[in-house]
mmCIF file of C-alpha atoms and ligand atoms in Angstrom:
data_model
loop_
_atom_site.group_PDB
_atom_site.id
_atom_site.type_symbol
_atom_site.label_atom_id
_atom_site.label_comp_id
_atom_site.label_asym_id
_atom_site.label_seq_id
_atom_site.Cartn_x
_atom_site.Cartn_y
_atom_site.Cartn_z
ATOM 1 C CA MET A 1 2.225 -28.345 -5.063
ATOM 2 C CA SER A 2 0.946 -25.330 -3.149
ATOM 3 C CA ASN A 3 1.391 -22.139 -5.103
ATOM 4 C CA SER A 4 3.193 -20.288 -2.327
ATOM 5 C CA PRO A 5 5.928 -22.765 -1.399
ATOM 6 C CA THR A 6 9.301 -21.651 -0.079
ATOM 7 C CA LYS A 7 11.151 -24.491 -1.762
ATOM 8 C CA ILE A 8 10.567 -26.271 -5.042
ATOM 9 C CA GLU A 9 12.186 -29.354 -6.461
ATOM 10 C CA LEU A 10 12.489 -29.559 -10.227
ATOM 11 C CA THR A 11 13.933 -31.909 -12.776
ATOM 12 C CA GLN A 12 17.113 -30.129 -13.834
ATOM 13 C CA PRO A 13 16.277 -27.573 -16.551
ATOM 14 C CA ASP A 14 18.006 -26.854 -19.853
ATOM 15 C CA ASP A 15 18.514 -23.492 -21.559
ATOM 16 C CA TRP A 16 17.193 -23.703 -25.116
ATOM 17 C CA HIS A 17 18.742 -20.377 -26.240
ATOM 18 C CA LEU A 18 22.122 -19.202 -25.003
ATOM 19 C CA HIS A 19 25.089 -17.077 -26.108
ATOM 20 C CA ILE A 20 28.445 -17.956 -24.562
ATOM 21 C CA ARG A 21 30.760 -16.239 -27.117
ATOM 22 C CA ASP A 22 34.312 -17.473 -27.532
ATOM 23 C CA GLY A 23 37.881 -16.992 -26.313
ATOM 24 C CA GLU A 24 38.722 -15.455 -22.944
ATOM 25 C CA VAL A 25 35.189 -14.588 -21.835
ATOM 26 C CA MET A 26 33.584 -17.974 -22.469
ATOM 27 C CA LYS A 27 34.743 -19.581 -19.246
ATOM 28 C CA ASP A 28 33.172 -16.888 -17.082
ATOM 29 C CA VAL A 29 29.733 -17.092 -18.674
ATOM 30 C CA LEU A 30 29.741 -20.860 -19.034
ATOM 31 C CA ALA A 31 30.249 -21.250 -15.284
ATOM 32 C CA ASP A 32 26.996 -19.407 -14.544
ATOM 33 C CA THR A 33 24.972 -21.527 -16.959
ATOM 34 C CA ALA A 34 26.529 -24.873 -16.022
ATOM 35 C CA ARG A 35 25.713 -24.238 -12.348
ATOM 36 C CA GLN A 36 21.999 -24.331 -13.165
ATOM 37 C CA PHE A 37 21.375 -26.113 -16.457
ATOM 38 C CA ALA A 38 22.201 -29.584 -17.792
ATOM 39 C CA ARG A 39 22.257 -28.598 -21.460
ATOM 40 C CA ALA A 40 22.067 -25.466 -23.564
ATOM 41 C CA ILE A 41 21.465 -24.644 -27.196
ATOM 42 C CA ILE A 42 24.583 -22.674 -28.114
ATOM 43 C CA MET A 43 23.955 -19.805 -30.499
ATOM 44 C CA PRO A 44 26.295 -19.604 -33.506
ATOM 45 C CA ASN A 45 26.563 -15.808 -33.973
ATOM 46 C CA LEU A 46 30.307 -15.626 -33.400
ATOM 47 C CA LYS A 47 32.649 -13.474 -35.442
ATOM 48 C CA PRO A 48 32.951 -15.129 -37.948
ATOM 49 C CA PRO A 49 29.707 -17.089 -37.536
ATOM 50 C CA VAL A 50 29.555 -20.867 -37.073
ATOM 51 C CA THR A 51 28.307 -21.782 -40.540
ATOM 52 C CA THR A 52 29.654 -25.304 -41.051
ATOM 53 C CA VAL A 53 29.821 -28.602 -39.207
ATOM 54 C CA ASP A 54 33.600 -28.310 -39.037
ATOM 55 C CA LEU A 55 33.401 -24.865 -37.399
ATOM 56 C CA ALA A 56 30.777 -26.144 -34.944
ATOM 57 C CA LYS A 57 32.935 -29.127 -34.001
ATOM 58 C CA ALA A 58 35.908 -26.844 -33.392
ATOM 59 C CA TYR A 59 33.713 -24.511 -31.294
ATOM 60 C CA GLN A 60 32.403 -27.499 -29.336
ATOM 61 C CA SER A 61 35.988 -28.562 -28.552
ATOM 62 C CA ARG A 62 36.756 -25.078 -27.233
ATOM 63 C CA ILE A 63 33.625 -25.228 -25.071
ATOM 64 C CA GLU A 64 34.611 -28.650 -23.754
ATOM 65 C CA ALA A 65 38.114 -27.385 -22.964
ATOM 66 C CA ASN A 66 36.601 -24.549 -20.919
ATOM 67 C CA LEU A 67 34.255 -26.933 -19.106
ATOM 68 C CA LYS A 68 37.288 -29.013 -18.213
ATOM 69 C CA LEU A 69 39.082 -25.957 -16.840
ATOM 70 C CA LEU A 70 35.982 -25.260 -14.743
ATOM 71 C CA GLY A 71 35.885 -28.857 -13.519
ATOM 72 C CA VAL A 72 32.383 -29.274 -14.958
ATOM 73 C CA THR A 73 31.633 -32.817 -16.111
ATOM 74 C CA ASP A 74 27.850 -32.807 -16.360
ATOM 75 C CA PHE A 75 26.982 -30.047 -18.830
ATOM 76 C CA LYS A 76 26.295 -30.682 -22.504
ATOM 77 C CA PRO A 77 26.466 -27.972 -25.172
ATOM 78 C CA LEU A 78 24.003 -28.529 -28.023
ATOM 79 C CA MET A 79 25.578 -27.068 -31.142
ATOM 80 C CA THR A 80 23.814 -25.054 -33.843
ATOM 81 C CA LEU A 81 24.767 -23.751 -37.277
ATOM 82 C CA TYR A 82 24.210 -20.257 -38.619
ATOM 83 C CA LEU A 83 22.074 -20.305 -41.753
ATOM 84 C CA THR A 84 23.344 -18.193 -44.647
ATOM 85 C CA ASP A 85 22.221 -17.539 -48.216
ATOM 86 C CA ASN A 86 24.799 -20.167 -49.212
ATOM 87 C CA THR A 87 24.021 -23.026 -46.801
ATOM 88 C CA SER A 88 23.717 -26.174 -48.918
ATOM 89 C CA ALA A 89 21.369 -29.119 -48.491
ATOM 90 C CA ASP A 90 24.488 -31.272 -48.144
ATOM 91 C CA GLU A 91 25.658 -29.265 -45.141
ATOM 92 C CA VAL A 92 22.246 -29.817 -43.536
ATOM 93 C CA ARG A 93 22.493 -33.586 -44.009
ATOM 94 C CA LYS A 94 26.080 -33.551 -42.762
ATOM 95 C CA ALA A 95 24.925 -31.579 -39.706
ATOM 96 C CA LYS A 96 22.209 -34.110 -38.980
ATOM 97 C CA ASP A 97 24.732 -36.956 -39.118
ATOM 98 C CA ALA A 98 27.139 -35.018 -36.885
ATOM 99 C CA GLY A 99 24.544 -34.483 -34.136
ATOM 100 C CA ILE A 100 24.083 -30.748 -34.677
ATOM 101 C CA ALA A 101 20.897 -29.788 -32.822
ATOM 102 C CA ALA A 102 19.505 -27.054 -35.096
ATOM 103 C CA PHE A 103 20.100 -24.256 -37.599
ATOM 104 C CA LYS A 104 19.571 -20.609 -36.658
ATOM 105 C CA LEU A 105 18.013 -18.053 -38.971
ATOM 106 C CA TYR A 106 19.185 -14.492 -38.445
ATOM 107 C CA PRO A 107 17.631 -12.114 -40.939
ATOM 108 C CA ALA A 108 20.642 -10.061 -42.136
ATOM 109 C CA GLY A 109 21.062 -6.992 -39.940
ATOM 110 C CA ALA A 110 18.531 -8.073 -37.281
ATOM 111 C CA THR A 111 20.903 -8.176 -34.322
ATOM 112 C CA THR A 112 24.430 -8.773 -32.951
ATOM 113 C CA ASN A 113 26.686 -10.388 -35.591
ATOM 114 C CA SER A 114 23.883 -10.976 -38.065
ATOM 115 C CA ASP A 115 25.569 -9.312 -41.064
ATOM 116 C CA ALA A 116 26.224 -12.721 -42.616
ATOM 117 C CA GLY A 117 22.610 -13.718 -42.059
ATOM 118 C CA VAL A 118 19.955 -14.451 -44.614
ATOM 119 C CA SER A 119 19.105 -11.671 -47.088
ATOM 120 C CA ASP A 120 16.109 -13.504 -48.568
ATOM 121 C CA LEU A 121 14.775 -16.838 -47.374
ATOM 122 C CA LYS A 122 14.247 -17.897 -50.996
ATOM 123 C CA HIS A 123 18.026 -18.384 -51.207
ATOM 124 C CA CYS A 124 17.728 -21.027 -48.482
ATOM 125 C CA TYR A 125 14.910 -23.167 -49.830
ATOM 126 C CA ALA A 126 17.145 -26.130 -50.723
ATOM 127 C CA ALA A 127 18.670 -26.107 -47.237
ATOM 128 C CA ILE A 128 15.278 -25.727 -45.568
ATOM 129 C CA GLU A 129 13.836 -28.522 -47.692
ATOM 130 C CA ALA A 130 16.647 -30.736 -46.393
ATOM 131 C CA MET A 131 15.948 -29.641 -42.777
ATOM 132 C CA GLN A 132 12.333 -30.598 -43.198
ATOM 133 C CA ALA A 133 13.326 -33.957 -44.697
ATOM 134 C CA VAL A 134 15.790 -34.923 -41.938
ATOM 135 C CA GLY A 135 13.869 -33.393 -39.012
ATOM 136 C CA MET A 136 16.414 -30.643 -38.301
ATOM 137 C CA PRO A 137 14.804 -27.764 -36.356
ATOM 138 C CA LEU A 138 15.095 -24.205 -37.671
ATOM 139 C CA LEU A 139 15.402 -21.624 -34.901
ATOM 140 C CA VAL A 140 14.270 -18.195 -35.994
ATOM 141 C CA HIS A 141 15.123 -14.702 -34.866
ATOM 142 C CA GLY A 142 11.675 -13.436 -35.716
ATOM 143 C CA GLU A 143 12.067 -9.827 -36.762
ATOM 144 C CA VAL A 144 11.963 -8.143 -40.147
ATOM 145 C CA THR A 145 14.837 -5.768 -40.651
ATOM 146 C CA SER A 146 13.657 -3.043 -43.008
ATOM 147 C CA ALA A 147 14.317 0.391 -41.601
ATOM 148 C CA ASP A 148 10.821 1.587 -42.467
ATOM 149 C CA ILE A 149 9.176 -0.877 -40.062
ATOM 150 C CA ASP A 150 8.910 0.474 -36.535
ATOM 151 C CA ILE A 151 11.185 -1.450 -34.161
ATOM 152 C CA PHE A 152 8.223 -2.312 -31.910
ATOM 153 C CA ASP A 153 6.350 -3.866 -34.872
ATOM 154 C CA ARG A 154 9.146 -5.940 -36.362
ATOM 155 C CA GLU A 155 8.128 -9.205 -34.728
ATOM 156 C CA ALA A 156 4.442 -8.932 -35.595
ATOM 157 C CA VAL A 157 5.295 -8.084 -39.217
ATOM 158 C CA PHE A 158 7.693 -11.046 -39.358
ATOM 159 C CA ILE A 159 4.847 -13.406 -38.466
ATOM 160 C CA ASP A 160 2.714 -12.275 -41.394
ATOM 161 C CA THR A 161 5.393 -11.753 -44.016
ATOM 162 C CA VAL A 162 7.970 -14.470 -43.234
ATOM 163 C CA LEU A 163 6.853 -17.066 -40.706
ATOM 164 C CA GLU A 164 3.382 -17.867 -41.961
ATOM 165 C CA PRO A 165 4.511 -18.184 -45.628
ATOM 166 C CA LEU A 166 7.462 -20.334 -44.494
ATOM 167 C CA ARG A 167 5.180 -22.689 -42.574
ATOM 168 C CA LYS A 168 2.824 -22.925 -45.550
ATOM 169 C CA GLN A 169 5.686 -23.828 -47.839
ATOM 170 C CA PHE A 170 7.303 -26.287 -45.395
ATOM 171 C CA PRO A 171 4.472 -27.670 -43.248
ATOM 172 C CA ASP A 172 6.603 -30.400 -41.645
ATOM 173 C CA LEU A 173 9.559 -28.159 -40.780
ATOM 174 C CA LYS A 174 10.203 -27.944 -37.048
ATOM 175 C CA ILE A 175 10.452 -24.285 -36.095
ATOM 176 C CA VAL A 176 11.312 -22.605 -32.815
ATOM 177 C CA PHE A 177 10.223 -18.971 -32.748
ATOM 178 C CA GLU A 178 12.984 -17.698 -30.477
ATOM 179 C CA HIS A 179 12.671 -15.171 -27.659
ATOM 180 C CA ILE A 180 9.119 -14.095 -28.462
ATOM 181 C CA THR A 181 8.158 -10.665 -27.190
ATOM 182 C CA THR A 182 4.602 -9.911 -28.320
ATOM 183 C CA LYS A 183 1.075 -11.114 -27.779
ATOM 184 C CA GLN A 184 0.870 -11.658 -31.538
ATOM 185 C CA ALA A 185 3.724 -14.185 -31.334
ATOM 186 C CA ALA A 186 2.335 -15.885 -28.222
ATOM 187 C CA HIS A 187 -1.078 -16.239 -29.838
ATOM 188 C CA TYR A 188 0.365 -17.311 -33.179
ATOM 189 C CA VAL A 189 2.311 -20.163 -31.579
ATOM 190 C CA ARG A 190 -0.572 -21.136 -29.311
ATOM 191 C CA ASP A 191 -3.083 -21.266 -32.172
ATOM 192 C CA ALA A 192 -0.930 -22.588 -35.032
ATOM 193 C CA ALA A 193 -2.488 -25.607 -36.725
ATOM 194 C CA THR A 194 0.086 -28.405 -36.932
ATOM 195 C CA ALA A 195 -1.978 -31.423 -37.963
ATOM 196 C CA GLY A 196 -1.012 -33.100 -34.697
ATOM 197 C CA LYS A 197 2.718 -32.748 -35.399
ATOM 198 C CA ASN A 198 5.231 -31.132 -33.141
ATOM 199 C CA THR A 199 6.239 -28.450 -35.623
ATOM 200 C CA ILE A 200 6.141 -25.157 -33.759
ATOM 201 C CA ALA A 201 7.340 -23.923 -30.397
ATOM 202 C CA ALA A 202 8.680 -20.731 -28.847
ATOM 203 C CA THR A 203 11.254 -19.810 -26.256
ATOM 204 C CA ILE A 204 10.676 -16.983 -23.774
ATOM 205 C CA THR A 205 13.376 -15.044 -21.898
ATOM 206 C CA PRO A 206 13.225 -14.001 -18.246
ATOM 207 C CA GLN A 207 13.451 -10.309 -19.111
ATOM 208 C CA HIS A 208 10.397 -10.446 -21.367
ATOM 209 C CA LEU A 209 8.400 -12.125 -18.566
ATOM 210 C CA LEU A 210 9.476 -9.631 -15.924
ATOM 211 C CA MET A 211 9.814 -6.253 -17.640
ATOM 212 C CA ASN A 212 8.102 -4.060 -20.156
ATOM 213 C CA ARG A 213 9.643 -1.305 -22.276
ATOM 214 C CA ASN A 214 9.403 1.252 -19.476
ATOM 215 C CA ALA A 215 12.361 -0.600 -17.909
ATOM 216 C CA ILE A 216 14.620 0.719 -20.695
ATOM 217 C CA PHE A 217 13.808 4.308 -19.759
ATOM 218 C CA ALA A 218 13.253 4.214 -15.992
ATOM 219 C CA GLY A 219 14.607 7.569 -14.776
ATOM 220 C CA GLY A 220 17.182 7.634 -17.604
ATOM 221 C CA ILE A 221 18.400 5.266 -20.273
ATOM 222 C CA ARG A 222 19.084 1.747 -18.973
ATOM 223 C CA PRO A 223 21.369 0.023 -21.470
ATOM 224 C CA HIS A 224 21.465 -3.229 -19.512
ATOM 225 C CA ASN A 225 17.747 -3.726 -20.117
ATOM 226 C CA TYR A 226 18.190 -3.316 -23.873
ATOM 227 C CA CYS A 227 18.014 -6.493 -25.920
ATOM 228 C CA LEU A 228 16.619 -7.574 -29.266
ATOM 229 C CA PRO A 229 13.810 -8.105 -29.882
ATOM 230 C CA VAL A 230 13.345 -5.063 -27.658
ATOM 231 C CA LEU A 231 11.045 -5.161 -24.601
ATOM 232 C CA LYS A 232 7.460 -4.296 -25.505
ATOM 233 C CA ARG A 233 4.368 -2.810 -23.816
ATOM 234 C CA GLU A 234 2.884 -4.252 -20.636
ATOM 235 C CA GLU A 235 0.040 -5.996 -22.502
ATOM 236 C CA HIS A 236 2.649 -8.072 -24.340
ATOM 237 C CA ARG A 237 4.507 -8.992 -21.147
ATOM 238 C CA VAL A 238 1.217 -10.144 -19.666
ATOM 239 C CA ALA A 239 0.454 -12.286 -22.742
ATOM 240 C CA LEU A 240 3.919 -13.880 -22.618
ATOM 241 C CA LEU A 241 3.592 -14.658 -18.918
ATOM 242 C CA LYS A 242 0.213 -16.193 -19.583
ATOM 243 C CA ALA A 243 1.668 -18.382 -22.354
ATOM 244 C CA ALA A 244 4.711 -19.449 -20.324
ATOM 245 C CA THR A 245 2.649 -20.405 -17.280
ATOM 246 C CA SER A 246 -0.212 -22.012 -19.213
ATOM 247 C CA GLY A 247 1.240 -25.512 -19.238
ATOM 248 C CA ASN A 248 1.158 -25.456 -23.053
ATOM 249 C CA SER A 249 4.141 -27.523 -24.195
ATOM 250 C CA ARG A 250 4.790 -25.204 -27.157
ATOM 251 C CA PHE A 251 6.400 -22.681 -24.772
ATOM 252 C CA PHE A 252 9.700 -23.392 -23.069
ATOM 253 C CA LEU A 253 12.722 -21.830 -21.428
ATOM 254 C CA GLY A 254 15.397 -20.036 -23.443
ATOM 255 C CA THR A 255 17.223 -17.262 -21.620
ATOM 256 C CA ASP A 256 18.907 -15.605 -24.616
ATOM 257 C CA SER A 257 21.498 -14.616 -22.041
ATOM 258 C CA ALA A 258 23.804 -12.500 -24.216
ATOM 259 C CA PRO A 259 27.006 -11.259 -22.590
ATOM 260 C CA HIS A 260 28.486 -7.931 -23.628
ATOM 261 C CA ALA A 261 31.255 -6.211 -21.653
ATOM 262 C CA LYS A 262 30.088 -3.258 -19.562
ATOM 263 C CA GLY A 263 31.824 -0.692 -21.769
ATOM 264 C CA THR A 264 30.162 -1.941 -24.949
ATOM 265 C CA LYS A 265 26.698 -1.605 -23.374
ATOM 266 C CA GLU A 266 27.317 1.762 -21.693
ATOM 267 C CA ALA A 267 28.243 3.449 -24.958
ATOM 268 C CA ALA A 268 26.895 5.904 -27.523
ATOM 269 C CA CYS A 269 25.795 2.919 -29.625
ATOM 270 C CA GLY A 270 25.386 0.201 -27.021
ATOM 271 C CA CYS A 271 25.115 -3.495 -27.853
ATOM 272 C CA ALA A 272 21.860 -5.436 -27.515
ATOM 273 C CA GLY A 273 21.686 -8.233 -24.963
ATOM 274 C CA CYS A 274 20.798 -8.904 -21.329
ATOM 275 C CA TYR A 275 23.051 -11.073 -19.189
ATOM 276 C CA SER A 276 20.556 -13.212 -17.290
ATOM 277 C CA ALA A 277 22.682 -16.347 -16.805
ATOM 278 C CA PHE A 278 23.869 -15.425 -13.293
ATOM 279 C CA ASN A 279 20.597 -16.519 -11.648
ATOM 280 C CA ALA A 280 18.285 -17.240 -14.568
ATOM 281 C CA LEU A 281 16.276 -19.842 -12.696
ATOM 282 C CA GLY A 282 15.611 -17.401 -9.873
ATOM 283 C CA LEU A 283 14.289 -14.892 -12.386
ATOM 284 C CA TYR A 284 11.948 -17.428 -13.978
ATOM 285 C CA ALA A 285 10.745 -18.606 -10.531
ATOM 286 C CA GLU A 286 9.929 -15.012 -9.643
ATOM 287 C CA ALA A 287 7.938 -14.568 -12.847
ATOM 288 C CA PHE A 288 5.946 -17.771 -12.346
ATOM 289 C CA GLU A 289 5.340 -16.975 -8.673
ATOM 290 C CA SER A 290 3.991 -13.538 -9.588
ATOM 291 C CA VAL A 291 0.927 -15.209 -11.104
ATOM 292 C CA GLY A 292 0.704 -18.092 -8.626
ATOM 293 C CA LYS A 293 1.897 -20.631 -11.202
ATOM 294 C CA LEU A 294 5.076 -22.100 -9.726
ATOM 295 C CA ASP A 295 3.544 -25.513 -10.317
ATOM 296 C CA LYS A 296 3.901 -24.876 -14.070
ATOM 297 C CA LEU A 297 7.619 -24.051 -13.931
ATOM 298 C CA GLU A 298 8.933 -27.603 -14.288
ATOM 299 C CA GLY A 299 7.133 -28.275 -17.556
ATOM 300 C CA PHE A 300 8.348 -24.989 -19.042
ATOM 301 C CA ALA A 301 11.913 -25.282 -17.743
ATOM 302 C CA SER A 302 12.595 -29.011 -17.847
ATOM 303 C CA PHE A 303 10.142 -31.019 -19.975
ATOM 304 C CA PHE A 304 8.825 -29.201 -23.036
ATOM 305 C CA GLY A 305 12.239 -28.294 -24.497
ATOM 306 C CA PRO A 306 13.658 -31.829 -24.625
ATOM 307 C CA ASP A 307 10.301 -33.155 -25.792
ATOM 308 C CA PHE A 308 10.304 -30.741 -28.758
ATOM 309 C CA TYR A 309 13.905 -31.574 -29.656
ATOM 310 C CA SER A 310 13.233 -35.330 -29.220
ATOM 311 C CA LEU A 311 15.895 -35.562 -26.522
ATOM 312 C CA PRO A 312 15.562 -37.364 -23.182
ATOM 313 C CA ARG A 313 14.426 -35.352 -20.188
ATOM 314 C CA ASN A 314 17.075 -34.926 -17.486
ATOM 315 C CA SER A 315 16.923 -37.243 -14.512
ATOM 316 C CA LYS A 316 18.802 -35.175 -11.920
ATOM 317 C CA LYS A 317 16.755 -32.974 -9.571
ATOM 318 C CA ILE A 318 17.539 -29.463 -8.388
ATOM 319 C CA THR A 319 16.020 -27.357 -5.612
ATOM 320 C CA LEU A 320 15.094 -23.685 -5.732
ATOM 321 C CA ALA A 321 14.518 -21.930 -2.431
ATOM 322 C CA LYS A 322 12.829 -18.654 -1.624
ATOM 323 C CA GLN A 323 16.085 -17.112 -0.495
ATOM 324 C CA THR A 324 16.904 -13.568 -1.444
ATOM 325 C CA GLN A 325 20.049 -13.326 -3.513
ATOM 326 C CA ASN A 326 21.907 -10.040 -3.874
ATOM 327 C CA ILE A 327 22.996 -9.526 -7.466
ATOM 328 C CA PRO A 328 26.475 -7.970 -7.775
ATOM 329 C CA MET A 329 26.939 -4.688 -9.648
ATOM 330 C CA GLU A 330 29.480 -6.363 -11.930
ATOM 331 C CA LEU A 331 30.905 -9.787 -12.633
ATOM 332 C CA PRO A 332 34.226 -10.763 -14.213
ATOM 333 C CA LEU A 333 34.208 -11.203 -18.006
ATOM 334 C CA GLY A 334 37.700 -12.083 -19.198
ATOM 335 C CA ASP A 335 39.759 -8.887 -18.848
ATOM 336 C CA ALA A 336 36.601 -6.793 -18.541
ATOM 337 C CA THR A 337 33.403 -6.921 -16.488
ATOM 338 C CA ILE A 338 29.770 -7.506 -17.211
ATOM 339 C CA VAL A 339 26.667 -6.027 -15.586
ATOM 340 C CA PRO A 340 24.151 -8.807 -14.896
ATOM 341 C CA LEU A 341 20.411 -8.363 -15.154
ATOM 342 C CA ARG A 342 19.129 -6.907 -11.831
ATOM 343 C CA ALA A 343 22.649 -5.693 -10.861
ATOM 344 C CA GLY A 344 22.634 -4.112 -7.400
ATOM 345 C CA GLU A 345 19.150 -5.476 -6.717
ATOM 346 C CA THR A 346 17.855 -8.763 -5.396
ATOM 347 C CA ILE A 347 16.237 -11.898 -6.789
ATOM 348 C CA ALA A 348 13.747 -13.671 -4.556
ATOM 349 C CA TRP A 349 14.661 -17.249 -5.510
ATOM 350 C CA SER A 350 18.013 -19.018 -5.601
ATOM 351 C CA LEU A 351 19.357 -22.404 -6.510
ATOM 352 C CA VAL A 352 20.194 -24.412 -3.377
HETATM 353 O O1 DOR B 1 19.760 -8.898 -27.537
HETATM 354 C C1 DOR B 1 20.250 -9.752 -28.257
HETATM 355 N N1 DOR B 1 21.552 -10.101 -28.133
HETATM 356 N N2 DOR B 1 19.500 -10.317 -29.199
HETATM 357 C C2 DOR B 1 20.016 -11.141 -30.109
HETATM 358 O O2 DOR B 1 19.281 -11.607 -30.947
HETATM 359 C C3 DOR B 1 21.467 -11.438 -30.131
HETATM 360 C C4 DOR B 1 22.070 -11.234 -28.820
HETATM 361 C C5 DOR B 1 23.579 -11.198 -28.851
HETATM 362 O O3 DOR B 1 24.181 -12.080 -29.464
HETATM 363 O O4 DOR B 1 24.149 -10.322 -28.221
HETATM 364 ZN ZN1 ZN B 2 19.905 -14.871 -28.939
#
């Protein structure tokens, strides 16, 4: 493939990190994702969180009902469970048998709806032991939460104080370091010794490939560019882009598209989350094109995720064209509206 094409054909991608919420708003956000992706890892941080197989099955039924309303027949939600201090090894084995794709670790207090998250990983050792034994991936929100650690350092500190000890203790546990934001994380995942096993990977969001922390303060505070882990310095963006476009199968697509109604973002204490689902593939194409690496997009978007999760790659093809798309200022979100990433601006690539 030339690196300045105006059209690219890809195996249909999947989104390996997605928030679609529940109730009224789900249908609106699901439509955007299902237009582009074949499957998505559905995050369990609902209120209350999805902590058991039974809750996940009920959530899956609500998702399927919404897909039916949308007339979508070819999108598959991959369900996850929210790890707590009380998750039992039995629940892990039950989850494996029920086809649950993964467990998600939210350190308590790290982000949206993480209050029920893990206070100390030691409480979860029996559950994690069972995950390692049955090959159940653990997806981690990789930030420490103590107030005395600077918010821009929380990911790097997590690597040294939580992730590395966890990997030492459970060397065969499959871990996805979600939405990485720093060069420390990119290098850690790239260089991690795995004894030839497929035990570590990372997802990267479009916003962390395209923006640095200046975007949160460009001419005034920009709540729609605020997510967690927060955008970092330019040197980190550059390292993430290098990792994503390197062809290394440890890095794959996960948007972390996280819908919050406009009013809850534009507030004195605004919620964290960027809504990238509207044209996520266009955003990723732009990022890859910026370094002349569009030929590496298919591996990142369509191959490395299913390979890590031991799922089949998709067979359908999609086409992205270099066609400018205007991004609306707002989109419907149940009774409210949502401001998508790049609202009022353009994206250079669109799905045909
Ligand atoms: O910005 C974020 N929003 N980061 C997260 O980890 C959670 C997410 C959400 O659920 O809104
Ligand atoms: Zn997330």
